[in-house]
C-alpha cells in the first residue's frame, strides 16, 4: 500500500517499497533478450509471526486482530501459503510468457475500495 498511497511518517519505507515495484519491471526489460523472466509478488497484510507479535502487544489482541481483518476487502489476512503459491505460479517454466508482472496477492487491498 505504501508504494501507491501516501501515508504519514513513512517516507523512507514508502520509497523502498516503490523501488521494489519498479526494479522487477526494469529488470524484465533488461533481460528479455536472454529469455530471463522477472516478476514480483506484492503481498498485502499477511498472517505471519510478525503480525502475531504486533497483535500480542496490544491491550486487546483479539479486538486488534478483528479490526485489522475488517480493513481487508476479503475480511481476513492473506495467508503465507497464498503468497508462496503466487511465487510458485510465477516461477513455473510453463508461465513462459509472464514477465514484467507485479502480482498483487492482497485480497483486493490495492484495487478494491468496498464498504464493510
JSON list of C-alpha atoms in Angstrom, two decimals:
[
{"chain": "A", "resi": 1, "resn": "UNK", "atom": "CA", "xyz": [0.00, 0.00, 0.00]},
{"chain": "A", "resi": 2, "resn": "UNK", "atom": "CA", "xyz": [2.73, 2.47, 0.92]},
{"chain": "A", "resi": 3, "resn": "UNK", "atom": "CA", "xyz": [4.26, 2.31, -2.57]},
{"chain": "A", "resi": 4, "resn": "UNK", "atom": "CA", "xyz": [0.98, 3.51, -4.09]},
{"chain": "A", "resi": 5, "resn": "UNK", "atom": "CA", "xyz": [-0.58, 5.77, -1.46]},
{"chain": "A", "resi": 6, "resn": "UNK", "atom": "CA", "xyz": [0.79, 8.48, 0.80]},
{"chain": "A", "resi": 7, "resn": "UNK", "atom": "CA", "xyz": [0.99, 7.55, 4.48]},
{"chain": "A", "resi": 8, "resn": "UNK", "atom": "CA", "xyz": [2.32, 9.94, 7.13]},
{"chain": "A", "resi": 9, "resn": "UNK", "atom": "CA", "xyz": [5.76, 9.30, 8.65]},
{"chain": "A", "resi": 10, "resn": "UNK", "atom": "CA", "xyz": [6.61, 6.55, 6.17]},
{"chain": "A", "resi": 11, "resn": "UNK", "atom": "CA", "xyz": [8.69, 8.36, 3.53]},
{"chain": "A", "resi": 12, "resn": "UNK", "atom": "CA", "xyz": [11.73, 6.10, 3.56]},
{"chain": "A", "resi": 13, "resn": "UNK", "atom": "CA", "xyz": [9.70, 2.91, 3.90]},
{"chain": "A", "resi": 14, "resn": "UNK", "atom": "CA", "xyz": [7.42, 4.05, 1.06]},
{"chain": "A", "resi": 15, "resn": "UNK", "atom": "CA", "xyz": [10.38, 4.85, -1.17]},
{"chain": "A", "resi": 16, "resn": "UNK", "atom": "CA", "xyz": [11.85, 1.40, -0.60]},
{"chain": "A", "resi": 17, "resn": "UNK", "atom": "CA", "xyz": [8.53, -0.26, -1.47]},
{"chain": "A", "resi": 18, "resn": "UNK", "atom": "CA", "xyz": [8.26, 1.85, -4.62]},
{"chain": "A", "resi": 19, "resn": "UNK", "atom": "CA", "xyz": [11.72, 0.70, -5.65]},
{"chain": "A", "resi": 20, "resn": "UNK", "atom": "CA", "xyz": [10.71, -2.91, -5.11]},
{"chain": "A", "resi": 21, "resn": "UNK", "atom": "CA", "xyz": [7.84, -2.41, -7.56]},
{"chain": "A", "resi": 22, "resn": "UNK", "atom": "CA", "xyz": [9.98, -0.62, -10.16]},
{"chain": "A", "resi": 23, "resn": "UNK", "atom": "CA", "xyz": [13.02, -2.91, -10.04]},
{"chain": "A", "resi": 24, "resn": "UNK", "atom": "CA", "xyz": [11.46, -6.10, -11.48]},
{"chain": "A", "resi": 25, "resn": "UNK", "atom": "CA", "xyz": [9.88, -4.11, -14.32]},
{"chain": "A", "resi": 26, "resn": "UNK", "atom": "CA", "xyz": [13.21, -2.61, -15.34]},
{"chain": "A", "resi": 27, "resn": "UNK", "atom": "CA", "xyz": [14.96, -5.96, -14.91]},
{"chain": "A", "resi": 28, "resn": "UNK", "atom": "CA", "xyz": [12.33, -7.71, -17.03]},
{"chain": "A", "resi": 29, "resn": "UNK", "atom": "CA", "xyz": [13.03, -5.24, -19.84]},
{"chain": "A", "resi": 30, "resn": "UNK", "atom": "CA", "xyz": [16.79, -5.66, -19.42]},
{"chain": "A", "resi": 31, "resn": "UNK", "atom": "CA", "xyz": [16.71, -9.47, -19.59]},
{"chain": "A", "resi": 32, "resn": "UNK", "atom": "CA", "xyz": [14.20, -10.04, -22.40]},
{"chain": "A", "resi": 33, "resn": "UNK", "atom": "CA", "xyz": [16.93, -10.87, -24.92]},
{"chain": "A", "resi": 34, "resn": "UNK", "atom": "CA", "xyz": [18.34, -13.54, -22.58]},
{"chain": "A", "resi": 35, "resn": "UNK", "atom": "CA", "xyz": [14.85, -15.10, -22.14]},
{"chain": "A", "resi": 36, "resn": "UNK", "atom": "CA", "xyz": [15.04, -14.44, -18.41]},
{"chain": "A", "resi": 37, "resn": "UNK", "atom": "CA", "xyz": [11.68, -13.65, -16.87]},
{"chain": "A", "resi": 38, "resn": "UNK", "atom": "CA", "xyz": [11.44, -11.26, -13.92]},
{"chain": "A", "resi": 39, "resn": "UNK", "atom": "CA", "xyz": [8.26, -10.87, -11.90]},
{"chain": "A", "resi": 40, "resn": "UNK", "atom": "CA", "xyz": [7.28, -9.68, -8.46]},
{"chain": "A", "resi": 41, "resn": "UNK", "atom": "CA", "xyz": [4.73, -10.71, -5.86]},
{"chain": "A", "resi": 42, "resn": "UNK", "atom": "CA", "xyz": [3.21, -7.80, -3.97]},
{"chain": "A", "resi": 43, "resn": "UNK", "atom": "CA", "xyz": [1.57, -9.26, -0.86]},
{"chain": "A", "resi": 44, "resn": "UNK", "atom": "CA", "xyz": [-0.95, -7.49, 1.29]},
{"chain": "A", "resi": 45, "resn": "UNK", "atom": "CA", "xyz": [-1.19, -7.83, 5.04]},
{"chain": "A", "resi": 46, "resn": "UNK", "atom": "CA", "xyz": [-0.01, -11.39, 5.54]},
{"chain": "A", "resi": 47, "resn": "UNK", "atom": "CA", "xyz": [-0.69, -13.51, 8.60]},
{"chain": "A", "resi": 48, "resn": "UNK", "atom": "CA", "xyz": [2.86, -14.05, 9.80]},
{"chain": "A", "resi": 49, "resn": "UNK", "atom": "CA", "xyz": [4.53, -14.41, 13.21]},
{"chain": "A", "resi": 50, "resn": "UNK", "atom": "CA", "xyz": [5.46, -10.71, 12.95]},
{"chain": "A", "resi": 51, "resn": "UNK", "atom": "CA", "xyz": [1.77, -9.75, 12.73]},
{"chain": "A", "resi": 52, "resn": "UNK", "atom": "CA", "xyz": [1.09, -12.08, 15.65]},
{"chain": "A", "resi": 53, "resn": "UNK", "atom": "CA", "xyz": [3.74, -10.30, 17.75]},
{"chain": "A", "resi": 54, "resn": "UNK", "atom": "CA", "xyz": [2.27, -6.91, 16.86]},
{"chain": "A", "resi": 55, "resn": "UNK", "atom": "CA", "xyz": [-1.20, -8.07, 17.86]},
{"chain": "A", "resi": 56, "resn": "UNK", "atom": "CA", "xyz": [0.03, -9.58, 21.13]},
{"chain": "A", "resi": 57, "resn": "UNK", "atom": "CA", "xyz": [1.46, -6.20, 22.18]},
{"chain": "A", "resi": 58, "resn": "UNK", "atom": "CA", "xyz": [-1.94, -4.52, 22.15]},
{"chain": "A", "resi": 59, "resn": "UNK", "atom": "CA", "xyz": [-4.21, -4.35, 25.16]},
{"chain": "A", "resi": 60, "resn": "UNK", "atom": "CA", "xyz": [-6.83, -6.49, 23.42]},
{"chain": "A", "resi": 61, "resn": "UNK", "atom": "CA", "xyz": [-5.17, -8.72, 20.80]},
{"chain": "A", "resi": 62, "resn": "UNK", "atom": "CA", "xyz": [-8.45, -10.26, 19.63]},
{"chain": "A", "resi": 63, "resn": "UNK", "atom": "CA", "xyz": [-10.05, -6.86, 19.09]},
{"chain": "A", "resi": 64, "resn": "UNK", "atom": "CA", "xyz": [-6.94, -5.53, 17.33]},
{"chain": "A", "resi": 65, "resn": "UNK", "atom": "CA", "xyz": [-6.83, -8.55, 15.01]},
{"chain": "A", "resi": 66, "resn": "UNK", "atom": "CA", "xyz": [-10.53, -8.22, 14.23]},
{"chain": "A", "resi": 67, "resn": "UNK", "atom": "CA", "xyz": [-10.02, -4.55, 13.35]},
{"chain": "A", "resi": 68, "resn": "UNK", "atom": "CA", "xyz": [-7.06, -5.41, 11.10]},
{"chain": "A", "resi": 69, "resn": "UNK", "atom": "CA", "xyz": [-9.05, -8.13, 9.34]},
{"chain": "A", "resi": 70, "resn": "UNK", "atom": "CA", "xyz": [-12.02, -5.80, 8.90]},
{"chain": "A", "resi": 71, "resn": "UNK", "atom": "CA", "xyz": [-9.80, -3.39, 6.93]},
{"chain": "A", "resi": 72, "resn": "UNK", "atom": "CA", "xyz": [-9.09, -6.13, 4.37]},
{"chain": "A", "resi": 73, "resn": "UNK", "atom": "CA", "xyz": [-11.57, -6.29, 1.46]},
{"chain": "A", "resi": 74, "resn": "UNK", "atom": "CA", "xyz": [-11.80, -10.09, 1.78]},
{"chain": "A", "resi": 75, "resn": "UNK", "atom": "CA", "xyz": [-12.31, -9.79, 5.55]},
{"chain": "A", "resi": 76, "resn": "UNK", "atom": "CA", "xyz": [-9.18, -11.70, 6.54]},
{"chain": "A", "resi": 77, "resn": "UNK", "atom": "CA", "xyz": [-5.41, -11.55, 6.27]},
{"chain": "A", "resi": 78, "resn": "UNK", "atom": "CA", "xyz": [-3.56, -13.14, 3.37]},
{"chain": "A", "resi": 79, "resn": "UNK", "atom": "CA", "xyz": [-2.01, -16.49, 4.26]},
{"chain": "A", "resi": 80, "resn": "UNK", "atom": "CA", "xyz": [1.69, -17.22, 3.78]},
{"chain": "A", "resi": 81, "resn": "UNK", "atom": "CA", "xyz": [0.66, -20.20, 1.65]},
{"chain": "A", "resi": 82, "resn": "UNK", "atom": "CA", "xyz": [-1.25, -17.90, -0.71]},
{"chain": "A", "resi": 83, "resn": "UNK", "atom": "CA", "xyz": [1.87, -15.78, -1.19]},
{"chain": "A", "resi": 84, "resn": "UNK", "atom": "CA", "xyz": [4.00, -18.89, -1.70]},
{"chain": "A", "resi": 85, "resn": "UNK", "atom": "CA", "xyz": [1.56, -20.25, -4.29]},
{"chain": "A", "resi": 86, "resn": "UNK", "atom": "CA", "xyz": [1.77, -17.00, -6.25]},
{"chain": "A", "resi": 87, "resn": "UNK", "atom": "CA", "xyz": [5.56, -17.29, -6.28]},
{"chain": "A", "resi": 88, "resn": "UNK", "atom": "CA", "xyz": [5.32, -20.89, -7.44]},
{"chain": "A", "resi": 89, "resn": "UNK", "atom": "CA", "xyz": [2.97, -19.82, -10.23]},
{"chain": "A", "resi": 90, "resn": "UNK", "atom": "CA", "xyz": [5.32, -17.09, -11.46]},
{"chain": "A", "resi": 91, "resn": "UNK", "atom": "CA", "xyz": [8.40, -19.32, -11.20]},
{"chain": "A", "resi": 92, "resn": "UNK", "atom": "CA", "xyz": [6.81, -22.15, -13.16]},
{"chain": "A", "resi": 93, "resn": "UNK", "atom": "CA", "xyz": [8.55, -22.54, -16.55]},
{"chain": "A", "resi": 94, "resn": "UNK", "atom": "CA", "xyz": [5.13, -23.18, -18.10]},
{"chain": "A", "resi": 95, "resn": "UNK", "atom": "CA", "xyz": [4.36, -19.49, -17.46]},
{"chain": "A", "resi": 96, "resn": "UNK", "atom": "CA", "xyz": [6.95, -18.53, -20.06]},
{"chain": "A", "resi": 97, "resn": "UNK", "atom": "CA", "xyz": [5.03, -15.51, -21.31]},
{"chain": "A", "resi": 98, "resn": "UNK", "atom": "CA", "xyz": [4.62, -14.00, -17.85]},
{"chain": "A", "resi": 99, "resn": "UNK", "atom": "CA", "xyz": [7.31, -11.38, -17.36]},
{"chain": "A", "resi": 100, "resn": "UNK", "atom": "CA", "xyz": [7.31, -7.85, -16.05]},
{"chain": "A", "resi": 101, "resn": "UNK", "atom": "CA", "xyz": [4.36, -8.67, -13.83]},
{"chain": "A", "resi": 102, "resn": "UNK", "atom": "CA", "xyz": [3.68, -7.36, -10.35]},
{"chain": "A", "resi": 103, "resn": "UNK", "atom": "CA", "xyz": [1.18, -9.83, -8.94]},
{"chain": "A", "resi": 104, "resn": "UNK", "atom": "CA", "xyz": [-0.86, -8.45, -6.06]},
{"chain": "A", "resi": 105, "resn": "UNK", "atom": "CA", "xyz": [-1.73, -11.13, -3.51]},
{"chain": "A", "resi": 106, "resn": "UNK", "atom": "CA", "xyz": [-3.56, -8.82, -1.19]},
{"chain": "A", "resi": 107, "resn": "UNK", "atom": "CA", "xyz": [-7.21, -9.78, -1.02]},
{"chain": "A", "resi": 108, "resn": "UNK", "atom": "CA", "xyz": [-8.09, -6.73, -3.11]},
{"chain": "A", "resi": 109, "resn": "UNK", "atom": "CA", "xyz": [-6.43, -4.23, -0.78]},
{"chain": "A", "resi": 110, "resn": "UNK", "atom": "CA", "xyz": [-4.68, -2.28, -3.58]},
{"chain": "A", "resi": 111, "resn": "UNK", "atom": "CA", "xyz": [-7.51, -2.30, -6.06]},
{"chain": "A", "resi": 112, "resn": "UNK", "atom": "CA", "xyz": [-10.86, -2.59, -4.27]},
{"chain": "A", "resi": 113, "resn": "UNK", "atom": "CA", "xyz": [-12.50, 0.08, -2.18]},
{"chain": "A", "resi": 114, "resn": "UNK", "atom": "CA", "xyz": [-15.51, -1.56, -0.59]},
{"chain": "A", "resi": 115, "resn": "UNK", "atom": "CA", "xyz": [-17.74, -0.67, 2.31]},
{"chain": "A", "resi": 116, "resn": "UNK", "atom": "CA", "xyz": [-17.78, -3.22, 5.09]}
]
